[in-house]
Amino acid sequence: MLIPLKPGELPRLIPAVATGPQFNACSGSPRKLLQRLLISVIGGVLTLLISQTLAFRSQFAPVLLVAGVVLLLYVLWGPIVEAGRRNAALRRYPAAAIFEGQVADLFTQEVVEERREQADQSGRLELVENRRTWLTLELEDEEGYLGRVRFPYDKKHQLIRAGMVVRCLVLSERKDFSRIGALSDAWLPQLKLWVGEYPFLLRPAFEELCLKRLR
């Protein structure tokens, strides 16, 4: 079942500015966080040093000073910008609707999240892969198959079963939803559990809207 959103409801469900959970999701792994920190510290310090060196000899010194401060804060604004970009990718769709259906099927698969080379005990380079188990839910309603929601598997997901009610936001370029462009994270009301790779939705607002529109 698809229930189209009214004008103005989509921006209230997917914010333009990053929320706390979205910031955390875009902060990434400890390795990615360390990379951001190194870029922030090294880039910021070098730029500030150059600006101080040119302070009395170049008209670009104030620009470099501002750039240095911005780079120092990269570890903070980097995830905010990334979250805003991901939110905008869904906010741009002209048509959005609440979906209520069920889990048609579910399965796990191993996903390679990172590949890197490192030296073994003999000093030779070897390829190391970081793998993680992901769970995929296939969604359907009385009209048939809708799409998939994928996310890293955790112990709390062991209770998910085929046939359970699932709700999410469906986005499309077409008003009749004949072609689905994207799905948001999903809500399993029977388990009071949210699932998804990224927390697009303001979840309390979505739950409240479902209570109003799905009576």
Coordinates of N, CA and C in Angstrom, one line a residue:
M1 N 0.8 -1.2 0.0 CA 0.0 0.0 0.0 C 0.9 1.2 0.0
L2 N 0.6 2.2 -0.9 CA 1.3 3.4 -1.0 C 0.4 4.6 -0.7
I3 N 0.8 5.4 0.2 CA 0.0 6.6 0.6 C 0.8 7.8 0.3
P4 N 0.5 8.6 -0.8 CA 1.4 9.7 -1.2 C 1.4 10.8 -0.1
L5 N 2.6 11.4 0.1 CA 2.7 12.4 1.1 C 2.1 13.7 0.5
K6 N 1.7 14.5 1.5 CA 1.1 15.8 1.2 C 2.3 16.8 1.0
P7 N 2.0 17.9 0.3 CA 3.1 19.0 0.1 C 3.6 19.4 1.4
G8 N 4.9 19.5 1.5 CA 5.6 19.9 2.8 C 5.9 18.8 3.8
E9 N 5.4 17.6 3.5 CA 5.7 16.5 4.5 C 7.0 15.9 4.3
L10 N 7.5 15.9 3.1 CA 8.8 15.3 2.8 C 9.9 16.0 3.5
P11 N 10.0 17.4 3.4 CA 11.1 18.1 4.1 C 11.0 17.9 5.6
R12 N 9.8 17.6 6.2 CA 9.7 17.4 7.6 C 10.2 16.0 8.0
L13 N 10.3 15.1 7.0 CA 10.7 13.7 7.3 C 12.2 13.5 7.0
I14 N 12.7 14.2 6.0 CA 14.1 14.1 5.6 C 14.7 15.5 5.7
P15 N 15.5 15.8 6.7 CA 16.0 17.2 6.9 C 17.0 17.5 5.9
A16 N 17.2 18.8 5.7 CA 18.3 19.3 4.8 C 19.6 19.3 5.6
V17 N 19.6 19.6 6.9 CA 20.8 19.6 7.7 C 20.9 18.3 8.5
A18 N 22.1 17.8 8.6 CA 22.4 16.5 9.3 C 21.9 16.5 10.7
T19 N 21.2 15.4 11.1 CA 20.8 15.1 12.5 C 22.0 14.4 13.2
G20 N 21.8 14.2 14.5 CA 22.9 13.5 15.2 C 23.2 12.1 14.7
P21 N 22.1 11.3 14.5 CA 22.3 9.9 13.9 C 22.9 10.0 12.5
Q22 N 22.6 10.9 11.7 CA 23.1 11.0 10.4 C 24.6 11.4 10.5
F23 N 24.9 12.3 11.4 CA 26.3 12.7 11.6 C 27.2 11.5 11.9
N24 N 26.7 10.7 12.9 CA 27.4 9.5 13.3 C 27.5 8.5 12.2
A25 N 26.5 8.4 11.4 CA 26.5 7.4 10.2 C 27.6 7.9 9.2
C26 N 27.7 9.2 9.0 CA 28.7 9.7 8.0 C 30.1 9.9 8.6
S27 N 30.2 9.7 9.9 CA 31.6 9.8 10.4 C 32.5 8.6 10.0
G28 N 31.8 7.5 9.7 CA 32.5 6.3 9.2 C 33.2 5.5 10.2
S29 N 34.1 4.6 9.7 CA 34.9 3.7 10.5 C 36.0 4.5 11.2
P30 N 36.6 3.9 12.2 CA 37.7 4.6 12.9 C 38.8 4.9 11.9
R31 N 39.0 4.1 10.9 CA 40.1 4.4 9.9 C 39.7 5.6 9.1
K32 N 38.4 5.8 8.7 CA 38.0 7.0 7.9 C 38.0 8.2 8.8
L33 N 37.7 8.0 10.1 CA 37.8 9.2 11.0 C 39.2 9.6 11.2
L34 N 40.1 8.7 11.3 CA 41.6 9.0 11.4 C 42.0 9.8 10.1
Q35 N 41.6 9.3 9.0 CA 42.0 10.0 7.7 C 41.5 11.5 7.7
R36 N 40.2 11.7 8.2 CA 39.7 13.0 8.3 C 40.5 13.9 9.3
L37 N 40.9 13.3 10.4 CA 41.6 14.0 11.4 C 43.0 14.4 10.9
L38 N 43.7 13.5 10.2 CA 45.0 13.8 9.6 C 44.9 14.9 8.6
I39 N 43.9 14.9 7.7 CA 43.7 15.9 6.7 C 43.4 17.3 7.4
S40 N 42.6 17.2 8.5 CA 42.2 18.4 9.2 C 43.4 19.0 9.9
V41 N 44.2 18.2 10.6 CA 45.4 18.7 11.3 C 46.5 19.2 10.4
I42 N 46.9 18.3 9.5 CA 48.0 18.6 8.6 C 47.7 19.7 7.7
G43 N 46.6 19.6 7.0 CA 46.2 20.7 6.1 C 46.0 22.0 6.8
G44 N 45.3 22.0 7.9 CA 45.0 23.2 8.7 C 46.2 23.9 9.2
V45 N 47.1 23.1 9.8 CA 48.4 23.7 10.4 C 49.3 24.2 9.3
L46 N 49.5 23.5 8.2 CA 50.3 24.0 7.1 C 49.8 25.3 6.5
T47 N 48.4 25.3 6.3 CA 47.8 26.5 5.7 C 48.0 27.7 6.7
L48 N 47.8 27.5 8.0 CA 47.9 28.6 8.9 C 49.4 29.1 9.0
L49 N 50.3 28.1 8.9 CA 51.8 28.5 9.0 C 52.1 29.4 7.7
I50 N 51.6 29.0 6.6 CA 51.9 29.7 5.4 C 51.2 31.1 5.5
S51 N 50.0 31.2 6.0 CA 49.4 32.5 6.1 C 50.1 33.4 7.0
Q52 N 50.7 32.9 8.1 CA 51.5 33.7 9.0 C 52.8 34.2 8.4
T53 N 53.4 33.3 7.6 CA 54.6 33.7 6.9 C 54.4 34.8 5.9
L54 N 53.2 34.8 5.2 CA 52.9 35.8 4.2 C 52.1 36.9 4.8
A55 N 51.9 37.0 6.1 CA 51.0 37.9 6.7 C 51.3 39.4 6.3
F56 N 52.5 39.8 6.1 CA 52.8 41.2 5.8 C 53.3 41.4 4.4
R57 N 53.2 40.3 3.6 CA 53.8 40.4 2.3 C 52.8 40.0 1.2
S58 N 51.7 39.5 1.5 CA 50.7 39.1 0.5 C 49.3 39.4 0.9
Q59 N 48.5 39.8 -0.2 CA 47.1 40.1 0.1 C 46.3 38.9 0.3
F60 N 46.9 37.7 0.0 CA 46.1 36.4 0.1 C 46.3 35.8 1.5
A61 N 47.0 36.5 2.4 CA 47.2 35.9 3.7 C 45.9 35.8 4.5
P62 N 45.0 36.7 4.5 CA 43.7 36.5 5.2 C 42.9 35.4 4.6
V63 N 43.0 35.2 3.3 CA 42.3 34.1 2.7 C 42.8 32.7 3.1
L64 N 44.2 32.7 3.2 CA 44.8 31.4 3.7 C 44.5 31.2 5.2
L65 N 44.4 32.3 5.9 CA 44.0 32.1 7.3 C 42.7 31.5 7.5
V66 N 41.7 32.0 6.7 CA 40.3 31.4 6.8 C 40.3 30.0 6.3
A67 N 41.1 29.7 5.2 CA 41.2 28.3 4.7 C 41.8 27.4 5.7
G68 N 42.8 27.9 6.5 CA 43.4 27.0 7.5 C 42.4 26.7 8.6
V69 N 41.6 27.7 9.0 CA 40.6 27.4 10.1 C 39.5 26.4 9.6
V70 N 39.1 26.6 8.3 CA 38.1 25.7 7.7 C 38.7 24.3 7.7
L71 N 40.0 24.1 7.3 CA 40.6 22.8 7.2 C 40.7 22.2 8.6
L72 N 41.0 23.0 9.6 CA 41.1 22.5 11.0 C 39.7 21.9 11.5
L73 N 38.7 22.5 11.0 CA 37.3 22.1 11.3 C 36.8 21.0 10.4
Y74 N 37.6 20.5 9.5 CA 37.1 19.5 8.5 C 36.6 18.2 9.2
V75 N 37.2 17.8 10.3 CA 36.7 16.6 10.9 C 35.3 16.8 11.4
L76 N 34.8 18.0 11.6 CA 33.5 18.3 12.0 C 32.5 18.5 10.9
W77 N 32.9 19.3 9.9 CA 32.0 19.7 8.8 C 32.0 18.6 7.7
G78 N 33.0 17.8 7.6 CA 33.0 16.7 6.6 C 31.8 15.8 6.7
P79 N 31.5 15.2 7.9 CA 30.3 14.4 8.0 C 29.0 15.2 7.8
I80 N 29.0 16.4 8.1 CA 27.8 17.3 8.0 C 27.5 17.5 6.5
V81 N 28.5 17.8 5.7 CA 28.4 17.9 4.3 C 28.0 16.6 3.6
E82 N 28.6 15.5 4.0 CA 28.2 14.2 3.4 C 26.8 13.9 3.7
A83 N 26.3 14.1 4.9 CA 25.0 13.8 5.3 C 24.0 14.7 4.5
G84 N 24.3 16.0 4.4 CA 23.5 16.9 3.6 C 23.4 16.4 2.2
R85 N 24.5 15.9 1.6 CA 24.4 15.4 0.2 C 23.6 14.2 0.1
R86 N 23.6 13.3 1.0 CA 22.8 12.1 1.0 C 21.3 12.4 1.2
N87 N 21.0 13.3 2.1 CA 19.7 13.7 2.3 C 19.1 14.4 1.0
A88 N 19.9 15.2 0.4 CA 19.5 15.9 -0.8 C 19.1 15.0 -1.9
A89 N 19.8 13.8 -2.0 CA 19.6 12.9 -3.1 C 18.2 12.3 -3.0
L90 N 17.6 12.3 -1.8 CA 16.2 11.8 -1.7 C 15.2 13.0 -1.7
R91 N 15.6 14.1 -1.1 CA 14.7 15.2 -1.1 C 14.4 15.8 -2.5
R92 N 15.2 15.5 -3.5 CA 15.0 16.0 -4.8 C 13.9 15.3 -5.6
Y93 N 13.4 14.2 -5.1 CA 12.4 13.5 -5.8 C 11.0 14.2 -5.7
P94 N 10.3 14.3 -6.8 CA 9.0 15.1 -6.8 C 7.9 14.3 -6.2
A95 N 8.0 13.0 -6.1 CA 6.9 12.2 -5.5 C 7.5 11.3 -4.4
A96 N 6.7 11.3 -3.3 CA 7.1 10.4 -2.1 C 5.8 9.9 -1.5
A97 N 5.9 8.7 -1.0 CA 4.8 8.0 -0.4 C 5.2 7.1 0.8
I98 N 4.3 7.0 1.7 CA 4.5 6.0 2.8 C 4.2 4.6 2.2
F99 N 5.0 3.7 2.4 CA 4.8 2.3 2.0 C 4.5 1.4 3.2
E100 N 3.4 0.6 3.2 CA 3.2 -0.4 4.2 C 3.0 -1.7 3.5
G101 N 3.8 -2.7 3.8 CA 3.8 -4.0 3.2 C 4.3 -5.0 4.2
Q102 N 5.0 -6.0 3.6 CA 5.6 -7.0 4.5 C 6.9 -7.5 3.9
V103 N 7.7 -8.1 4.8 CA 9.0 -8.7 4.4 C 8.7 -10.0 3.6
A104 N 8.9 -9.9 2.3 CA 8.7 -11.1 1.4 C 9.7 -12.2 1.6
D105 N 11.0 -11.7 1.8 CA 12.1 -12.7 2.0 C 13.2 -11.9 2.6
L106 N 14.2 -12.7 3.2 CA 15.4 -12.1 3.7 C 16.5 -13.0 3.6
F107 N 17.7 -12.5 3.4 CA 18.9 -13.3 3.3 C 20.1 -12.5 3.7
T108 N 21.2 -13.2 4.1 CA 22.4 -12.6 4.4 C 23.5 -12.8 3.4
Q109 N 24.5 -11.9 3.3 CA 25.6 -12.1 2.4 C 26.8 -11.4 2.9
E110 N 28.0 -11.9 2.5 CA 29.2 -11.3 3.0 C 29.6 -10.2 2.0
V111 N 29.8 -9.0 2.5 CA 30.2 -7.8 1.7 C 31.6 -7.4 2.1
V112 N 32.4 -7.1 1.1 CA 33.8 -6.6 1.3 C 33.6 -5.1 1.5
E113 N 33.9 -4.6 2.7 CA 33.8 -3.2 3.0 C 35.1 -2.4 2.7
E114 N 36.2 -3.1 2.7 CA 37.5 -2.4 2.5 C 38.5 -3.4 2.0
R115 N 39.3 -2.9 1.1 CA 40.5 -3.7 0.6 C 41.8 -2.9 0.8
R116 N 42.8 -3.5 1.3 CA 44.1 -2.7 1.5 C 45.2 -3.7 1.4
E117 N 46.4 -3.2 1.0 CA 47.6 -4.0 1.0 C 48.4 -3.8 2.3
Q118 N 49.0 -4.8 2.8 CA 49.8 -4.7 3.9 C 50.9 -5.8 3.8
A119 N 52.0 -5.5 4.5 CA 53.2 -6.4 4.4 C 53.0 -7.6 5.4
D120 N 53.3 -8.8 4.9 CA 53.3 -10.0 5.8 C 54.6 -10.1 6.5
Q121 N 54.8 -11.2 7.2 CA 56.1 -11.3 8.0 C 57.3 -11.4 7.2
S122 N 57.1 -11.8 5.9 CA 58.3 -11.9 5.0 C 58.5 -10.6 4.3
G123 N 57.7 -9.6 4.5 CA 57.9 -8.3 3.9 C 57.2 -8.2 2.5
R124 N 56.5 -9.2 2.1 CA 55.8 -9.2 0.9 C 54.4 -8.6 1.1
L125 N 53.9 -7.8 0.1 CA 52.6 -7.2 0.2 C 51.5 -8.3 -0.1
E126 N 50.5 -8.2 0.7 CA 49.3 -9.1 0.5 C 48.0 -8.3 0.6
L127 N 47.0 -8.7 -0.1 CA 45.7 -8.0 -0.1 C 44.9 -8.5 1.1
V128 N 44.5 -7.6 1.9 CA 43.7 -7.9 3.0 C 42.3 -7.3 2.8
E129 N 41.3 -8.1 3.1 CA 39.9 -7.7 2.9 C 39.1 -7.7 4.2
N130 N 38.4 -6.6 4.5 CA 37.6 -6.5 5.6 C 36.1 -6.9 5.2
R131 N 35.6 -8.0 5.7 CA 34.3 -8.4 5.3 C 33.3 -8.3 6.5
R132 N 32.0 -8.0 6.1 CA 31.0 -7.9 7.1 C 29.7 -8.5 6.5
T133 N 29.0 -9.1 7.4 CA 27.7 -9.7 7.0 C 26.6 -8.7 6.9
W134 N 25.9 -8.6 5.8 CA 24.8 -7.7 5.6 C 23.5 -8.5 5.4
L135 N 22.4 -7.9 5.9 CA 21.1 -8.5 5.8 C 20.3 -7.8 4.7
T136 N 19.7 -8.5 3.8 CA 18.8 -7.9 2.8 C 17.4 -8.3 3.0
L137 N 16.5 -7.3 3.1 CA 15.0 -7.5 3.2 C 14.4 -7.2 1.8
E138 N 13.6 -8.2 1.3 CA 12.9 -7.9 0.1 C 11.4 -7.6 0.5
L139 N 10.9 -6.4 0.0 CA 9.7 -5.9 0.4 C 8.6 -6.1 -0.7
E140 N 7.4 -6.3 -0.2 CA 6.3 -6.5 -1.2 C 5.0 -6.1 -0.5
D141 N 3.9 -5.8 -1.3 CA 2.6 -5.6 -0.8 C 1.6 -6.3 -1.7
E142 N 0.3 -6.0 -1.6 CA -0.7 -6.7 -2.4 C -0.5 -6.5 -3.9
E143 N 0.3 -5.5 -4.3 CA 0.5 -5.3 -5.7 C 1.8 -5.9 -6.2
G144 N 2.5 -6.6 -5.3 CA 3.7 -7.3 -5.7 C 5.0 -6.7 -5.1
Y145 N 6.1 -7.1 -5.7 CA 7.5 -6.7 -5.2 C 7.7 -5.2 -5.3
L146 N 8.3 -4.7 -4.3 CA 8.7 -3.2 -4.3 C 10.2 -3.0 -4.4
G147 N 11.0 -3.6 -3.6 CA 12.4 -3.3 -3.6 C 13.1 -4.0 -2.4
R148 N 14.4 -3.5 -2.2 CA 15.2 -4.1 -1.1 C 15.7 -3.0 -0.2
V149 N 15.9 -3.4 1.1 CA 16.6 -2.6 2.1 C 17.7 -3.5 2.6
R150 N 18.9 -2.9 2.5 CA 20.1 -3.6 3.0 C 20.8 -2.9 4.1
F151 N 21.4 -3.6 5.0 CA 22.1 -3.0 6.2 C 23.0 -4.0 6.8
P152 N 24.0 -3.6 7.6 CA 24.9 -4.5 8.3 C 24.1 -5.3 9.3
Y153 N 24.4 -6.6 9.4 CA 23.7 -7.5 10.2 C 24.2 -7.4 11.7
D154 N 23.2 -7.4 12.6 CA 23.5 -7.4 14.0 C 22.6 -8.4 14.8
K155 N 23.0 -8.7 16.0 CA 22.2 -9.7 16.8 C 20.7 -9.3 16.9
K156 N 20.4 -8.0 17.0 CA 19.1 -7.6 17.2 C 18.2 -7.9 16.0
H157 N 18.8 -8.2 14.8 CA 18.1 -8.5 13.6 C 17.7 -10.0 13.5
Q158 N 18.1 -10.8 14.5 CA 17.7 -12.2 14.5 C 16.2 -12.5 14.5
L159 N 15.5 -11.5 15.1 CA 14.0 -11.7 15.3 C 13.2 -11.4 14.0
I160 N 13.9 -10.8 13.0 CA 13.1 -10.4 11.8 C 12.7 -11.7 11.0
R161 N 11.5 -11.8 10.6 CA 10.9 -12.9 9.9 C 10.2 -12.5 8.7
A162 N 10.1 -13.4 7.7 CA 9.3 -13.1 6.5 C 7.8 -13.0 6.9
G163 N 7.1 -12.0 6.3 CA 5.7 -11.8 6.7 C 5.5 -10.7 7.6
M164 N 6.5 -10.2 8.3 CA 6.4 -9.1 9.2 C 6.0 -7.8 8.5
V165 N 5.3 -6.9 9.1 CA 4.9 -5.6 8.6 C 6.1 -4.8 8.5
V166 N 6.2 -4.0 7.4 CA 7.4 -3.1 7.3 C 6.8 -1.8 6.7
R167 N 7.4 -0.7 7.1 CA 7.0 0.6 6.6 C 8.2 1.4 6.3
C168 N 8.2 2.2 5.2 CA 9.3 3.0 4.8 C 8.8 4.1 3.9
L169 N 9.7 4.9 3.4 CA 9.3 6.0 2.4 C 9.8 5.5 1.1
V170 N 8.9 5.7 0.1 CA 9.2 5.4 -1.3 C 9.3 6.7 -2.1
L171 N 10.3 6.8 -2.9 CA 10.5 8.0 -3.7 C 10.6 7.7 -5.2
S172 N 10.0 8.6 -6.0 CA 9.9 8.3 -7.4 C 10.0 9.6 -8.2
E173 N 10.4 9.5 -9.5 CA 10.3 10.6 -10.4 C 8.9 10.8 -11.0
R174 N 8.1 9.8 -10.8 CA 6.8 9.8 -11.4 C 5.7 9.8 -10.3
K175 N 4.7 10.6 -10.6 CA 3.6 10.7 -9.6 C 2.8 9.4 -9.4
D176 N 2.8 8.5 -10.4 CA 2.1 7.3 -10.3 C 2.9 6.2 -9.7
F177 N 4.2 6.5 -9.4 CA 5.1 5.5 -8.7 C 5.3 4.2 -9.6
S178 N 5.2 4.4 -10.9 CA 5.4 3.3 -11.8 C 6.8 2.8 -11.8
R179 N 7.7 3.7 -11.4 CA 9.1 3.4 -11.4 C 9.7 4.0 -10.0
I180 N 10.2 3.1 -9.2 CA 10.7 3.5 -7.9 C 12.1 4.0 -8.0
G181 N 12.4 5.2 -7.5 CA 13.7 5.7 -7.5 C 14.6 5.4 -6.3
A182 N 14.0 5.3 -5.1 CA 14.8 5.1 -3.9 C 13.8 4.7 -2.8
L183 N 14.4 4.0 -1.8 CA 13.7 3.7 -0.6 C 14.5 4.2 0.6
S184 N 13.8 4.7 1.6 CA 14.4 5.1 2.9 C 14.8 4.0 3.8
D185 N 15.3 4.3 4.9 CA 15.4 3.2 6.0 C 14.0 2.8 6.4
A186 N 13.8 1.6 7.0 CA 12.5 1.0 7.2 C 12.2 0.8 8.7
W187 N 10.9 0.8 9.0 CA 10.4 0.6 10.4 C 9.6 -0.7 10.4
L188 N 10.0 -1.6 11.4 CA 9.3 -2.8 11.6 C 8.5 -2.6 12.9
P189 N 7.3 -2.2 12.9 CA 6.5 -1.9 14.1 C 6.3 -3.0 15.0
Q190 N 6.2 -4.3 14.5 CA 6.0 -5.4 15.4 C 7.2 -5.6 16.4
L191 N 8.4 -5.2 15.9 CA 9.6 -5.4 16.7 C 10.1 -4.0 17.3
K192 N 9.4 -3.0 16.9 CA 9.8 -1.6 17.3 C 11.3 -1.4 16.9
L193 N 11.6 -1.8 15.6 CA 13.0 -1.8 15.2 C 13.1 -1.1 13.9
W194 N 14.1 -0.2 13.8 CA 14.5 0.5 12.6 C 15.6 -0.2 11.9
V195 N 15.6 -0.3 10.6 CA 16.7 -1.0 9.9 C 17.0 -0.1 8.6
G196 N 18.3 -0.2 8.2 CA 18.7 0.5 7.0 C 20.1 0.9 7.1
E197 N 20.7 1.1 5.9 CA 22.1 1.4 5.8 C 22.4 2.8 6.4
Y198 N 21.4 3.7 6.2 CA 21.6 5.1 6.6 C 20.3 5.7 7.1
P199 N 20.3 6.4 8.2 CA 19.1 6.9 8.8 C 18.5 8.2 8.1
F200 N 17.9 8.0 7.0 CA 17.4 9.2 6.2 C 16.3 9.9 7.0
L201 N 15.4 9.2 7.6 CA 14.2 9.7 8.2 C 14.4 10.3 9.6
L202 N 13.6 11.3 9.9 CA 13.4 11.7 11.3 C 12.4 10.7 11.9
R203 N 12.9 9.8 12.6 CA 12.1 8.6 12.9 C 10.9 8.8 13.7
P204 N 11.0 9.6 14.8 CA 9.7 9.8 15.6 C 8.6 10.5 14.7
A205 N 9.1 11.4 13.8 CA 8.1 12.1 13.0 C 7.5 11.1 12.0
F206 N 8.3 10.2 11.5 CA 7.7 9.2 10.5 C 6.7 8.2 11.3
E207 N 7.1 7.8 12.4 CA 6.2 6.9 13.2 C 4.9 7.6 13.5
E208 N 5.0 8.9 13.9 CA 3.7 9.7 14.2 C 2.9 9.8 12.9
L209 N 3.5 10.1 11.8 CA 2.8 10.3 10.5 C 2.1 9.0 10.1
C210 N 2.8 7.8 10.3 CA 2.2 6.5 10.0 C 0.9 6.3 10.9
L211 N 1.0 6.7 12.1 CA -0.2 6.5 13.0 C -1.4 7.3 12.5
K212 N -1.1 8.5 11.9 CA -2.2 9.3 11.5 C -2.7 8.8 10.1
R213 N -1.8 8.4 9.2 CA -2.2 8.2 7.8 C -2.6 6.7 7.6
L214 N -2.3 5.8 8.5 CA -2.5 4.4 8.3 C -3.6 3.9 9.2
R215 N -4.4 4.7 9.8 CA -5.5 4.2 10.6 C -6.6 3.6 9.8

